[in-house]
Amino acid sequence: MEPRQYILELHHPTTDALISHLRDAYDIPYSEVLNGAPTLEFKLPIEVGGVSDDVVKPNEIWLRNYETGVLVRRFRITGRRDIREQSMRLAVVITAEGFLNQLADEHLLIDYAVEDKHIVSVISDLLQKQAVTPAITQGVIDPDVTRSLNLVEGDTLLRAINRLHATVECYIDVDNDKALQWLNDIGEDTGQQIRYRKNLKGIERETDYTPIVNRLSASGAGSGIDRIELATKQLEYDDETFTIIRGSEDAPEVQTDNNTSIYLGEAEGYAARAGVKVTVANRVITSLSFLLSKADVGVGYRNHGPVYFRIRKTSDDEIIVGGTLGSSGGIVTWPDKAWYTVTFDEPVNINEEVRLLCEFYEGGGEVPHRLYCYYQSTDVKANEVFTYYDGGYTDEATDDATYKYTYTSGSATIRSCGQKLTVSNKAVYKLMFPLKKVGDPTGPVVFDMATVAEGSCIGHEILCDASELSADEWTWYSVAFRPEYITNTNEEVRAYVSFHGGDNSNYIIMPRTTSSVVADECYTTYSISAGWVDNTDYDSPYIYAWVLEDATSQAAWGVHCKPLSNTDMTDFDGLLAWAELELARLKDPRIAYRIDTVDLSAHGEIDFSFEALQLGSQITVIDEELDISVKLRVVKITHSDLLHPEQMVIEVANKVRDITDTLTALEAA
């Protein structure tokens, strides 16, 4: 037997570990196609307990050049069929394909649209929607263009890629590292020639893995929010009853003037605290800043001691909120001075007279270490008093501290609004709310779902910028959660909208209702000061849709998602029954009988090396019967049997005339 130039290997799909060399493989046709996935087929003898039992999905087939050791291609198994050959020997026929076609298994669960977005960003966004693992990653993307794209629910990621490709002259492939490559040019002008002829295939029994669906959404008759689908809906709301979602960004309160300073430290005659006494009216103070410097380093200087920024009640000196700036050694040395800020971990709403203080209790030594805390002795702000503490407080009405603080506008500022409800054994993938904007708000509008008990996120997606919302009428908006969030939930949750970028004139609103309150559900809001507040007198309108899944199938074949539609279903119960039957039918591989028609193929003299040929190469096609003599690109390379790699079929095409189309028409004549 002549030595093989190529060998097939069986590998684990995630660890890449070698399972077996398929040394007994024979009848090995192999085909590569430009901008498509390569295909491979081979036969193995069926033996009890033999290696053929392991050649099943999700294991991979690797094609390797035996002479050089170079890995040529990796394939995923798509089917196997059992046959009895003329010699009466039992064999299994394995079919496999390249990983580009894995993107054909990924279906969008919701419409997707982008406008004038760079193609790299579009591809990155699409690849994030994968559920199958290991996922395809992003490789080199050469085109430097922007594109608009509109996809509908049910479109595959491969269809999306092909739609983009139709507008950009380039070449796509998924390489052996499972990275999507999108190149402006490949191949070279070989100066070679090629011819085509014909071939036949027989009758087959096929085990087809490609139609597997083990996670599905389902819809029936109707459109918009009235469409029949696997969803829980609360559609009622009052047009004139709504919640303002503003979540204002932090606003500043400042007094930056300064013409003198006070010493802070532990030495006699130094103050331990200094700042401003002021009334804060219903504000959540999120950060506090003071202008500081430290004394010059002297003999016996001790460079240590924490500096505290705190807010205390004037009534009893209780600390309301505070934080540590860090060691005093990090503060600039006088005569320089600088602003220092502490952001509070747990800000609270304040609605009383308080002292905003910088506090420093250390700094002793032969030369006492001290901080300079700056203040203003003229033109002070109304209703503010400079205050310091040295065993007791002294308030100087003619002075004012130099300080800054940021705040939100207290308990009235709603940051999130939605519904508290119970999700009963469902995997939620879509969430919808009606919204409007008022004024010109900007910033992300976010849809979330989280458990009540632990606050764990079970769904999160940015809807859009608030500026894109409708201002004229209530409009239902929807998001589809990414695959990592789609998991079975059986507990009480909050489904809500969040927006943090508004102010008193620019915000978003959500309607609510008092007339159609659902039992065991309620309207819920969140603010920094009050946290989550539930109100059983109201309900928020919402829709959440879920998928049906089969965990056993997913464990065996991976997750395969698809939306199904049947407009004959006009009620929820009928749709659910149909969807459950469809899941039972689609969750496992399909076995079918098939008779192939005449296929294109060729046998003839090849006047160049197999190793030198590449997809995209330019060659001269000469076929006297079809009167064709033109230079075209190689779009497909087919080897009838890799045991004889020098025998191959070449298909070529250009934009004007496709050789394959010509021959197909000839076969049909």
XYZ file of C-alpha atoms in Angstrom:
669
model
C 0.000 0.000 0.000
C 1.287 3.435 -0.911
C 1.889 5.773 2.047
C -0.892 8.285 2.688
C -0.234 11.961 2.161
C -3.219 12.941 4.336
C -4.649 11.439 7.497
C -7.850 12.029 9.473
C -7.883 12.456 13.246
C -10.721 12.466 15.787
C -10.414 15.220 18.437
C -12.329 16.441 21.484
C -14.246 19.675 20.649
C -13.214 21.769 23.655
C -9.852 20.371 24.813
C -8.571 19.531 21.272
C -7.273 16.259 22.738
C -6.599 13.522 20.192
C -9.136 10.685 20.540
C -8.024 8.471 17.670
C -6.233 8.351 14.308
C -8.786 7.261 11.685
C -6.307 5.120 9.784
C -9.016 2.894 8.253
C -10.884 5.807 6.638
C -11.430 5.418 2.892
C -13.417 7.000 0.041
C -12.625 10.521 1.300
C -14.085 13.283 -0.912
C -13.080 16.768 0.217
C -14.359 20.080 -1.076
C -13.434 23.704 -0.419
C -15.626 26.578 -1.555
C -14.847 30.279 -1.648
C -16.786 32.186 1.032
C -18.254 28.951 2.314
C -17.495 26.102 4.650
C -15.332 23.207 3.382
C -16.961 19.791 3.407
C -15.532 16.357 4.080
C -16.927 12.843 3.806
C -15.375 9.463 4.502
C -16.207 5.849 5.259
C -15.165 3.683 8.185
C -15.709 -0.048 8.645
C -18.298 -0.825 11.317
C -16.781 -3.012 14.005
C -18.204 -3.851 17.421
C -16.461 -1.582 19.919
C -14.448 -0.036 17.084
C -13.380 3.560 16.572
C -16.458 4.259 14.426
C -18.560 4.376 17.612
C -16.674 7.519 18.692
C -17.151 9.408 15.446
C -20.197 11.347 16.592
C -21.105 14.946 17.312
C -19.762 17.015 19.036
C -16.304 15.503 18.399
C -14.243 17.064 15.591
C -12.452 15.689 12.539
C -8.999 17.107 11.778
C -7.395 16.770 8.346
C -3.603 16.711 8.590
C -0.811 16.510 6.012
C 0.897 13.330 7.149
C 4.195 14.179 5.449
C 4.603 17.688 6.900
C 2.492 17.407 10.044
C 0.597 20.580 9.084
C -3.072 20.781 10.127
C -5.041 21.480 6.937
C -8.604 21.868 8.294
C -10.843 21.241 11.298
C -14.387 20.012 10.761
C -17.514 19.550 12.840
C -19.524 16.365 12.336
C -22.930 16.986 10.754
C -24.185 13.467 10.038
C -23.548 9.753 9.726
C -25.313 7.034 7.776
C -24.961 3.267 7.924
C -24.613 1.372 4.621
C -23.958 -2.137 3.331
C -21.538 -2.073 0.418
C -21.576 -4.403 -2.582
C -18.986 -6.543 -0.812
C -21.589 -6.926 1.976
C -19.283 -5.111 4.363
C -20.997 -2.800 6.837
C -19.666 0.733 6.937
C -20.540 4.137 8.314
C -20.364 7.256 6.153
C -19.417 10.398 8.083
C -20.181 13.898 6.809
C -18.479 16.973 8.240
C -18.160 20.668 7.442
C -16.072 23.693 8.357
C -16.954 25.980 11.246
C -18.278 28.874 9.156
C -21.558 26.966 8.958
C -21.817 26.919 12.757
C -23.116 30.480 12.332
C -26.054 29.019 10.405
C -27.157 27.326 13.642
C -27.367 30.687 15.432
C -30.798 32.316 15.063
C -31.842 35.805 16.114
C -34.647 35.734 18.670
C -35.645 39.343 17.936
C -35.380 41.825 15.063
C -31.967 43.481 14.753
C -31.152 46.726 13.006
C -28.130 49.034 12.767
C -27.561 52.144 10.673
C -24.236 53.443 9.358
C -22.174 51.391 11.805
C -18.613 50.270 11.108
C -18.568 46.725 9.825
C -16.106 45.625 12.521
C -18.548 46.769 15.203
C -21.480 45.062 13.466
C -19.630 41.742 13.261
C -18.511 42.047 16.884
C -22.120 42.673 17.940
C -23.447 39.725 15.912
C -20.848 37.292 17.265
C -21.908 38.178 20.820
C -25.313 36.658 20.086
C -23.933 33.116 19.741
C -25.246 30.339 21.975
C -23.293 27.363 20.546
C -19.973 26.640 22.264
C -17.114 26.880 21.562
C -18.192 30.120 19.870
C -16.675 31.611 16.714
C -14.327 34.491 17.582
C -13.452 37.633 15.627
C -10.275 37.497 13.559
C -8.930 39.952 10.973
C -11.637 42.150 9.445
C -10.062 44.058 6.527
C -12.968 46.127 5.129
C -12.972 49.687 6.457
C -16.563 50.629 5.726
C -19.819 51.422 7.519
C -22.998 49.530 6.749
C -26.686 49.471 7.653
C -28.352 46.150 8.328
C -31.930 45.057 9.031
C -32.589 41.500 10.156
C -35.802 39.903 11.278
C -36.490 37.403 14.011
C -35.353 33.979 12.811
C -32.521 35.178 10.573
C -29.257 33.327 11.162
C -25.933 34.942 11.945
C -24.567 33.368 8.747
C -27.326 35.052 6.763
C -26.407 38.334 8.428
C -22.744 37.833 7.499
C -23.738 36.974 3.926
C -25.894 40.114 3.680
C -22.934 42.217 4.727
C -20.680 40.307 2.353
C -22.994 41.029 -0.562
C -22.125 44.724 -0.250
C -18.357 44.326 0.222
C -16.050 42.606 -2.263
C -13.957 40.447 0.048
C -13.453 36.875 1.232
C -14.744 35.229 4.412
C -13.697 32.074 6.213
C -13.476 30.579 9.699
C -9.939 29.302 10.236
C -8.570 26.433 12.329
C -8.590 28.659 15.421
C -12.350 29.156 14.927
C -11.778 32.834 14.150
C -13.850 34.627 11.499
C -11.477 36.076 8.891
C -12.709 38.728 6.441
C -9.971 39.589 3.944
C -9.842 41.995 1.030
C -7.885 39.583 -1.165
C -6.567 36.011 -1.198
C -4.805 33.717 -3.674
C -2.642 34.645 -6.667
C -2.507 34.367 -10.454
C -1.173 30.842 -11.124
C -1.097 31.039 -14.921
C -2.712 27.569 -15.028
C -5.692 26.008 -16.904
C -8.575 23.654 -16.000
C -11.542 21.676 -17.537
C -14.882 20.298 -16.196
C -16.924 17.086 -16.731
C -19.728 15.074 -14.966
C -20.365 12.520 -12.185
C -23.272 10.736 -10.355
C -24.172 9.962 -6.729
C -26.364 7.177 -5.289
C -29.174 6.695 -2.811
C -28.385 7.465 0.853
C -29.849 7.236 4.313
C -28.829 10.357 6.205
C -28.573 11.262 9.876
C -28.777 15.038 9.822
C -27.750 17.038 12.897
C -28.334 20.456 11.349
C -32.114 20.812 12.066
C -31.677 20.333 15.837
C -33.665 22.876 17.862
C -33.626 22.496 21.635
C -34.402 26.086 22.631
C -37.303 27.761 20.854
C -39.585 30.751 21.075
C -43.007 30.500 19.483
C -45.525 32.932 18.035
C -48.907 32.639 16.358
C -51.472 34.923 14.798
C -51.560 38.684 15.241
C -48.962 41.438 15.263
C -47.273 43.834 17.680
C -48.167 43.485 21.338
C -51.353 41.604 20.378
C -49.467 38.784 18.690
C -50.080 35.372 20.252
C -46.769 34.224 21.726
C -45.257 32.384 24.660
C -45.377 35.422 26.908
C -46.887 36.881 30.067
C -48.518 40.257 29.461
C -49.949 43.126 31.474
C -51.039 45.543 28.751
C -53.302 47.893 30.694
C -52.225 51.405 31.635
C -53.718 54.861 32.211
C -52.617 57.441 29.656
C -52.350 60.261 32.184
C -50.872 58.296 35.104
C -47.137 57.812 34.803
C -43.818 57.691 36.638
C -40.951 60.077 35.920
C -37.654 58.205 35.594
C -34.953 60.817 35.917
C -32.128 59.449 38.086
C -30.328 62.759 37.813
C -26.614 62.794 37.326
C -24.699 64.190 40.316
C -24.910 67.988 40.560
C -22.246 70.105 42.286
C -22.479 72.458 45.269
C -19.241 74.465 45.571
C -17.491 77.258 47.452
C -14.009 77.553 45.958
C -12.869 80.971 47.274
C -10.056 80.862 49.843
C -7.732 83.434 51.416
C -6.596 81.773 54.665
C -6.291 78.364 56.357
C -6.583 76.540 59.674
C -4.158 73.968 61.128
C -5.497 70.431 61.581
C -3.670 67.910 63.782
C -3.164 66.567 67.300
C -0.814 69.264 68.613
C -2.028 71.798 71.146
C -3.731 74.741 69.506
C -4.604 72.771 66.369
C -8.179 71.900 65.400
C -9.146 68.266 64.867
C -11.989 69.060 62.462
C -12.866 71.930 60.139
C -15.483 72.593 57.497
C -18.844 74.191 56.904
C -22.128 74.211 58.837
C -25.043 74.318 56.407
C -28.614 73.114 55.933
C -28.923 70.397 53.255
C -32.455 70.192 51.854
C -33.413 66.711 50.649
C -30.196 65.853 48.824
C -28.246 62.612 48.516
C -24.618 63.751 48.871
C -22.442 61.365 46.863
C -18.981 62.939 47.310
C -17.210 65.570 49.435
C -14.060 67.595 48.591
C -11.736 69.971 50.478
C -8.750 72.127 49.464
C -5.713 70.926 51.482
C -1.945 70.958 51.851
C 0.442 69.601 54.473
C 3.254 71.267 56.445
C 6.843 71.089 55.202
C 8.818 68.033 56.402
C 10.960 68.836 59.445
C 13.114 67.086 62.074
C 11.214 64.260 63.768
C 8.402 64.513 61.239
C 5.952 61.596 61.309
C 4.359 61.068 57.901
C 1.290 59.080 58.827
C -2.319 59.313 59.847
C -5.622 58.920 58.044
C -7.683 61.881 56.879
C -11.472 61.561 57.148
C -14.201 63.419 55.248
C -17.455 63.177 57.221
C -20.952 64.639 57.455
C -22.247 65.010 61.027
C -25.586 66.129 62.441
C -25.391 69.476 64.251
C -28.034 68.271 66.712
C -26.004 65.456 68.318
C -22.749 65.192 66.256
C -23.764 61.762 64.930
C -21.901 60.732 61.768
C -24.423 60.459 58.916
C -21.974 59.335 56.221
C -18.214 59.397 55.797
C -15.145 57.992 54.137
C -11.356 57.862 54.457
C -9.178 59.888 52.105
C -6.040 57.930 52.985
C -2.718 58.816 54.619
C -1.882 62.466 55.123
C 1.522 61.750 53.608
C -0.067 61.733 50.149
C -1.203 65.352 50.360
C 0.792 68.058 48.555
C 3.279 70.131 50.603
C 2.639 73.815 51.346
C 2.796 76.318 49.631
C 1.130 74.074 47.017
C -2.483 73.132 47.605
C -4.855 70.733 45.884
C -8.429 69.439 45.926
C -9.029 66.014 47.480
C -12.272 64.039 47.167
C -13.923 61.132 48.978
C -16.797 59.380 47.178
C -19.177 57.773 49.656
C -19.829 54.042 49.280
C -23.360 54.261 50.664
C -24.740 57.801 50.195
C -27.949 58.671 52.023
C -30.589 61.355 51.713
C -29.976 64.388 54.017
C -32.681 66.858 54.964
C -31.401 68.814 58.006
C -28.635 71.089 59.297
C -25.243 69.328 59.200
C -21.498 69.910 59.369
C -19.378 68.888 56.358
C -15.954 68.218 57.890
C -12.341 67.350 57.134
C -10.971 65.503 60.193
C -7.327 64.770 61.144
C -6.339 63.530 64.616
C -2.629 62.682 64.293
C 0.644 64.271 63.199
C 2.696 64.618 66.418
C 6.499 64.552 66.718
C 9.331 66.899 67.574
C 8.031 69.127 64.803
C 4.251 68.555 64.802
C 2.839 67.451 61.475
C -0.218 69.431 60.411
C -2.619 69.900 57.535
C -3.733 73.233 56.133
C -7.497 73.299 55.546
C -8.439 76.384 53.554
C -11.374 78.750 53.986
C -12.640 82.201 52.970
C -12.846 85.164 55.396
C -14.691 87.644 53.145
C -17.695 87.592 50.785
C -19.042 84.353 52.256
C -22.076 82.474 50.862
C -25.379 83.182 52.590
C -26.565 80.683 55.214
C -23.143 78.992 55.453
C -20.829 79.118 58.467
C -17.167 78.120 58.826
C -16.880 75.659 61.725
C -13.994 73.911 63.513
C -13.609 71.564 66.466
C -10.994 71.763 69.258
C -12.640 70.027 72.201
C -15.851 71.764 71.147
C -17.243 73.435 68.048
C -16.621 77.076 67.154
C -18.789 78.602 64.413
C -17.507 81.688 62.571
C -20.443 83.357 60.825
C -18.182 85.778 58.939
C -16.127 82.949 57.367
C -16.911 80.078 54.997
C -15.075 76.836 54.299
C -13.596 76.047 50.909
C -15.399 72.858 49.814
C -17.299 71.019 47.107
C -19.891 68.278 47.186
C -21.953 66.444 44.577
C -25.511 65.289 45.060
C -28.644 63.882 43.520
C -31.998 65.369 44.286
C -33.091 63.069 47.062
C -35.978 60.700 47.577
C -38.084 62.103 44.731
C -35.558 61.013 42.084
C -36.646 57.680 40.596
C -33.818 55.804 38.847
C -35.699 52.574 38.030
C -39.346 51.639 37.591
C -41.176 48.432 36.733
C -43.082 45.448 38.109
C -42.478 42.959 40.917
C -43.831 39.564 39.898
C -43.150 35.838 40.065
C -41.623 33.963 37.113
C -42.673 30.314 37.397
C -40.243 27.850 35.772
C -39.577 29.906 32.673
C -36.433 30.998 30.810
C -37.095 34.635 29.905
C -35.475 35.968 26.734
C -37.476 39.117 25.881
C -38.716 42.073 27.936
C -40.998 44.928 26.783
C -42.264 48.202 28.299
C -44.141 51.254 26.931
C -42.161 54.511 27.274
C -42.060 58.169 26.202
C -39.498 60.921 26.573
C -40.034 64.473 27.816
C -37.650 67.214 26.688
C -34.280 66.119 25.364
C -32.927 63.411 27.678
C -29.707 61.617 26.757
C -28.026 58.532 28.124
C -28.666 54.771 27.992
C -32.106 53.325 28.742
C -31.635 49.864 30.253
C -34.058 46.937 30.656
C -33.297 44.574 33.546
C -34.714 41.582 35.370
C -33.328 40.609 38.794
C -34.316 38.300 41.633
C -35.951 39.927 44.648
C -34.296 37.677 47.242
C -30.651 38.236 46.260
C -30.781 40.928 43.586
C -29.104 38.561 41.089
C -29.282 39.764 37.499
C -31.136 37.315 35.229
C -31.519 39.704 32.287
C -29.778 42.920 31.243
C -29.713 44.802 27.957
C -29.351 48.405 26.829
C -32.399 49.436 24.792
C -31.112 52.678 23.232
C -30.181 56.246 24.040
C -33.073 58.151 25.621
C -32.959 60.658 22.773
C -34.252 57.923 20.414
C -37.502 57.377 22.336
C -40.823 58.658 21.038
C -42.033 61.978 22.422
C -45.499 61.930 20.847
C -47.157 58.729 22.079
C -46.668 55.716 24.283
C -44.535 53.225 22.346
C -43.730 49.638 23.300
C -39.999 48.870 23.220
C -38.366 45.458 23.516
C -34.966 43.909 24.174
C -33.742 40.335 23.801
C -31.362 39.150 26.495
C -28.043 37.627 25.490
C -27.816 33.796 25.664
C -25.861 33.802 28.954
C -28.886 35.330 30.704
C -31.443 32.839 29.362
C -31.866 30.403 32.253
C -34.812 28.829 33.997
C -36.212 31.029 36.776
C -38.701 30.020 39.456
C -38.930 32.882 41.961
C -40.043 36.430 42.575
C -38.288 39.002 40.387
C -38.305 42.670 39.486
C -38.576 43.582 35.794
C -37.727 47.239 35.306
C -36.430 50.156 33.236
C -33.466 52.243 34.438
C -32.366 55.715 33.349
C -29.835 57.927 35.178
C -29.167 60.791 32.803
C -32.085 63.174 33.235
C -32.898 66.394 35.070
C -36.038 68.341 35.962
C -36.759 69.195 32.324
C -35.421 66.144 30.462
C -36.476 62.641 31.464
C -38.383 59.518 30.417
C -41.782 58.363 31.673
C -43.533 54.995 32.081
C -47.314 54.658 32.446
C -49.019 52.746 35.255
C -52.539 51.672 36.146
C -54.790 51.525 39.214
C -57.727 49.827 37.494
C -56.226 46.515 36.352
C -53.919 45.436 39.164
C -52.811 41.790 38.854
C -52.996 39.678 42.006
C -49.638 39.013 43.718
C -47.893 41.591 41.525
C -47.163 45.259 42.083
C -45.563 48.425 40.773
C -42.009 48.988 42.039
C -39.549 51.903 41.977
C -35.948 52.483 43.027
C -34.181 55.598 44.330
C -30.843 55.974 46.077
C -32.337 57.229 49.296
C -35.256 54.822 49.630
C -34.009 51.757 47.767
C -36.751 49.583 46.270
C -40.305 50.655 47.153
C -43.273 48.421 46.233
C -46.766 49.879 45.805
C -49.642 47.380 45.624
C -52.078 50.090 44.477
C -50.477 50.210 41.022
C -49.300 47.937 38.222
C -46.778 48.655 35.488
C -47.517 47.468 31.935
C -45.041 44.878 30.663
C -44.504 41.848 28.465
C -41.949 39.144 29.063
C -41.560 36.218 26.680
C -39.855 32.913 27.367
C -38.384 29.966 25.477
C -39.105 26.236 25.666
C -35.976 24.133 26.215
C -34.854 20.517 26.417
C -31.941 20.148 28.843
C -31.119 16.575 27.808
C -30.771 17.538 24.156
C -28.687 20.594 25.069
C -26.332 18.428 27.133
C -25.871 16.066 24.193
C -25.749 18.439 21.233
C -25.213 21.905 22.663
C -27.700 24.795 22.647
C -29.494 25.387 19.334
C -31.966 28.297 19.301
C -34.708 29.093 16.830
C -37.946 31.113 16.802
C -40.922 29.240 15.319
C -44.089 30.795 13.941
C -47.476 29.294 13.139
C -50.135 31.852 12.217
C -52.794 29.145 12.452
C -52.492 29.313 16.245
C -54.993 31.917 17.467
C -54.942 31.236 21.213
C -52.234 30.791 23.817
C -53.091 27.214 24.837
C -53.094 26.000 21.232
C -49.764 27.715 20.540
C -48.178 26.206 23.655
C -49.340 22.688 22.725
C -47.991 23.079 19.163
C -44.663 24.454 20.392
C -44.207 21.559 22.824
C -44.798 19.056 19.999
C -42.361 20.907 17.751
C -39.693 20.835 20.458
C -40.169 17.085 20.857
C -39.784 16.648 17.076
C -36.761 18.899 16.592
C -34.654 18.290 19.695
C -32.871 15.215 18.261
C -31.105 14.558 14.907
C -33.332 13.791 11.938
C -32.952 10.539 9.964
C -34.145 10.785 6.370
C -33.809 9.016 3.018
C -32.498 11.039 0.131
C -31.814 10.517 -3.577
C -29.343 12.988 -5.007
C -29.737 14.408 -8.500
C -26.906 14.707 -11.040
C -24.003 16.668 -9.496
C -21.235 18.730 -11.095
C -17.828 17.124 -11.123
C -14.890 16.616 -13.442
C -12.030 14.296 -14.208
C -9.176 15.231 -16.496
C -5.579 16.135 -16.764
C -4.313 18.460 -14.068
C -1.236 20.358 -15.161
C -0.291 21.900 -11.792
C 0.501 20.794 -8.266
C -2.306 20.162 -5.775
C -0.195 21.755 -3.034
C 0.179 24.989 -5.009
C -3.544 25.526 -5.571
C -5.546 27.852 -3.291
C -9.064 29.217 -3.175
C -9.132 32.620 -4.823
C -6.308 31.803 -7.219
C -6.791 33.118 -10.753
C -6.570 30.540 -13.535
C -7.500 30.369 -17.192
C -10.586 28.252 -17.965
C -10.745 26.608 -21.385
C -13.758 24.545 -22.421
C -14.275 24.174 -26.132
C -17.745 22.600 -25.805
C -19.031 25.637 -23.887
C -16.865 28.050 -25.853
C -15.284 29.426 -22.654
C -11.754 30.763 -22.449
C -11.463 33.333 -19.674
C -9.384 34.110 -16.595
C -11.442 33.521 -13.418
C -11.001 32.907 -9.704
C -11.067 29.454 -8.147
C -14.246 29.316 -6.063
C -14.296 25.594 -5.278
C -11.810 22.746 -5.096
C -13.135 19.195 -4.903
C -11.091 16.059 -4.339
C -12.980 12.893 -5.141
C -10.753 10.938 -2.746
C -7.940 12.255 -0.556
C -6.255 8.856 -0.925
C -5.468 10.225 -4.408
C -5.107 13.970 -3.740
C -3.808 14.725 -7.213
C -7.259 14.007 -8.641
C -9.474 17.025 -8.157
C -12.224 19.182 -9.583
C -11.889 22.911 -9.867
C -14.807 25.307 -10.041
C -14.317 28.929 -10.989
C -16.590 31.950 -11.408
C -16.689 35.718 -11.867
C -19.347 38.378 -11.421
C -20.412 38.348 -15.087
C -20.673 34.672 -15.871
C -20.653 31.782 -13.440
C -19.230 28.532 -14.870
C -21.187 26.437 -12.364
C -24.472 28.053 -13.430
C -23.662 27.328 -17.058
C -23.029 23.650 -16.401
C -26.093 23.333 -14.172
C -28.248 24.639 -17.001
C -26.568 22.156 -19.364
C -27.329 19.223 -17.040
C -30.991 20.272 -16.824
C -31.355 20.445 -20.616
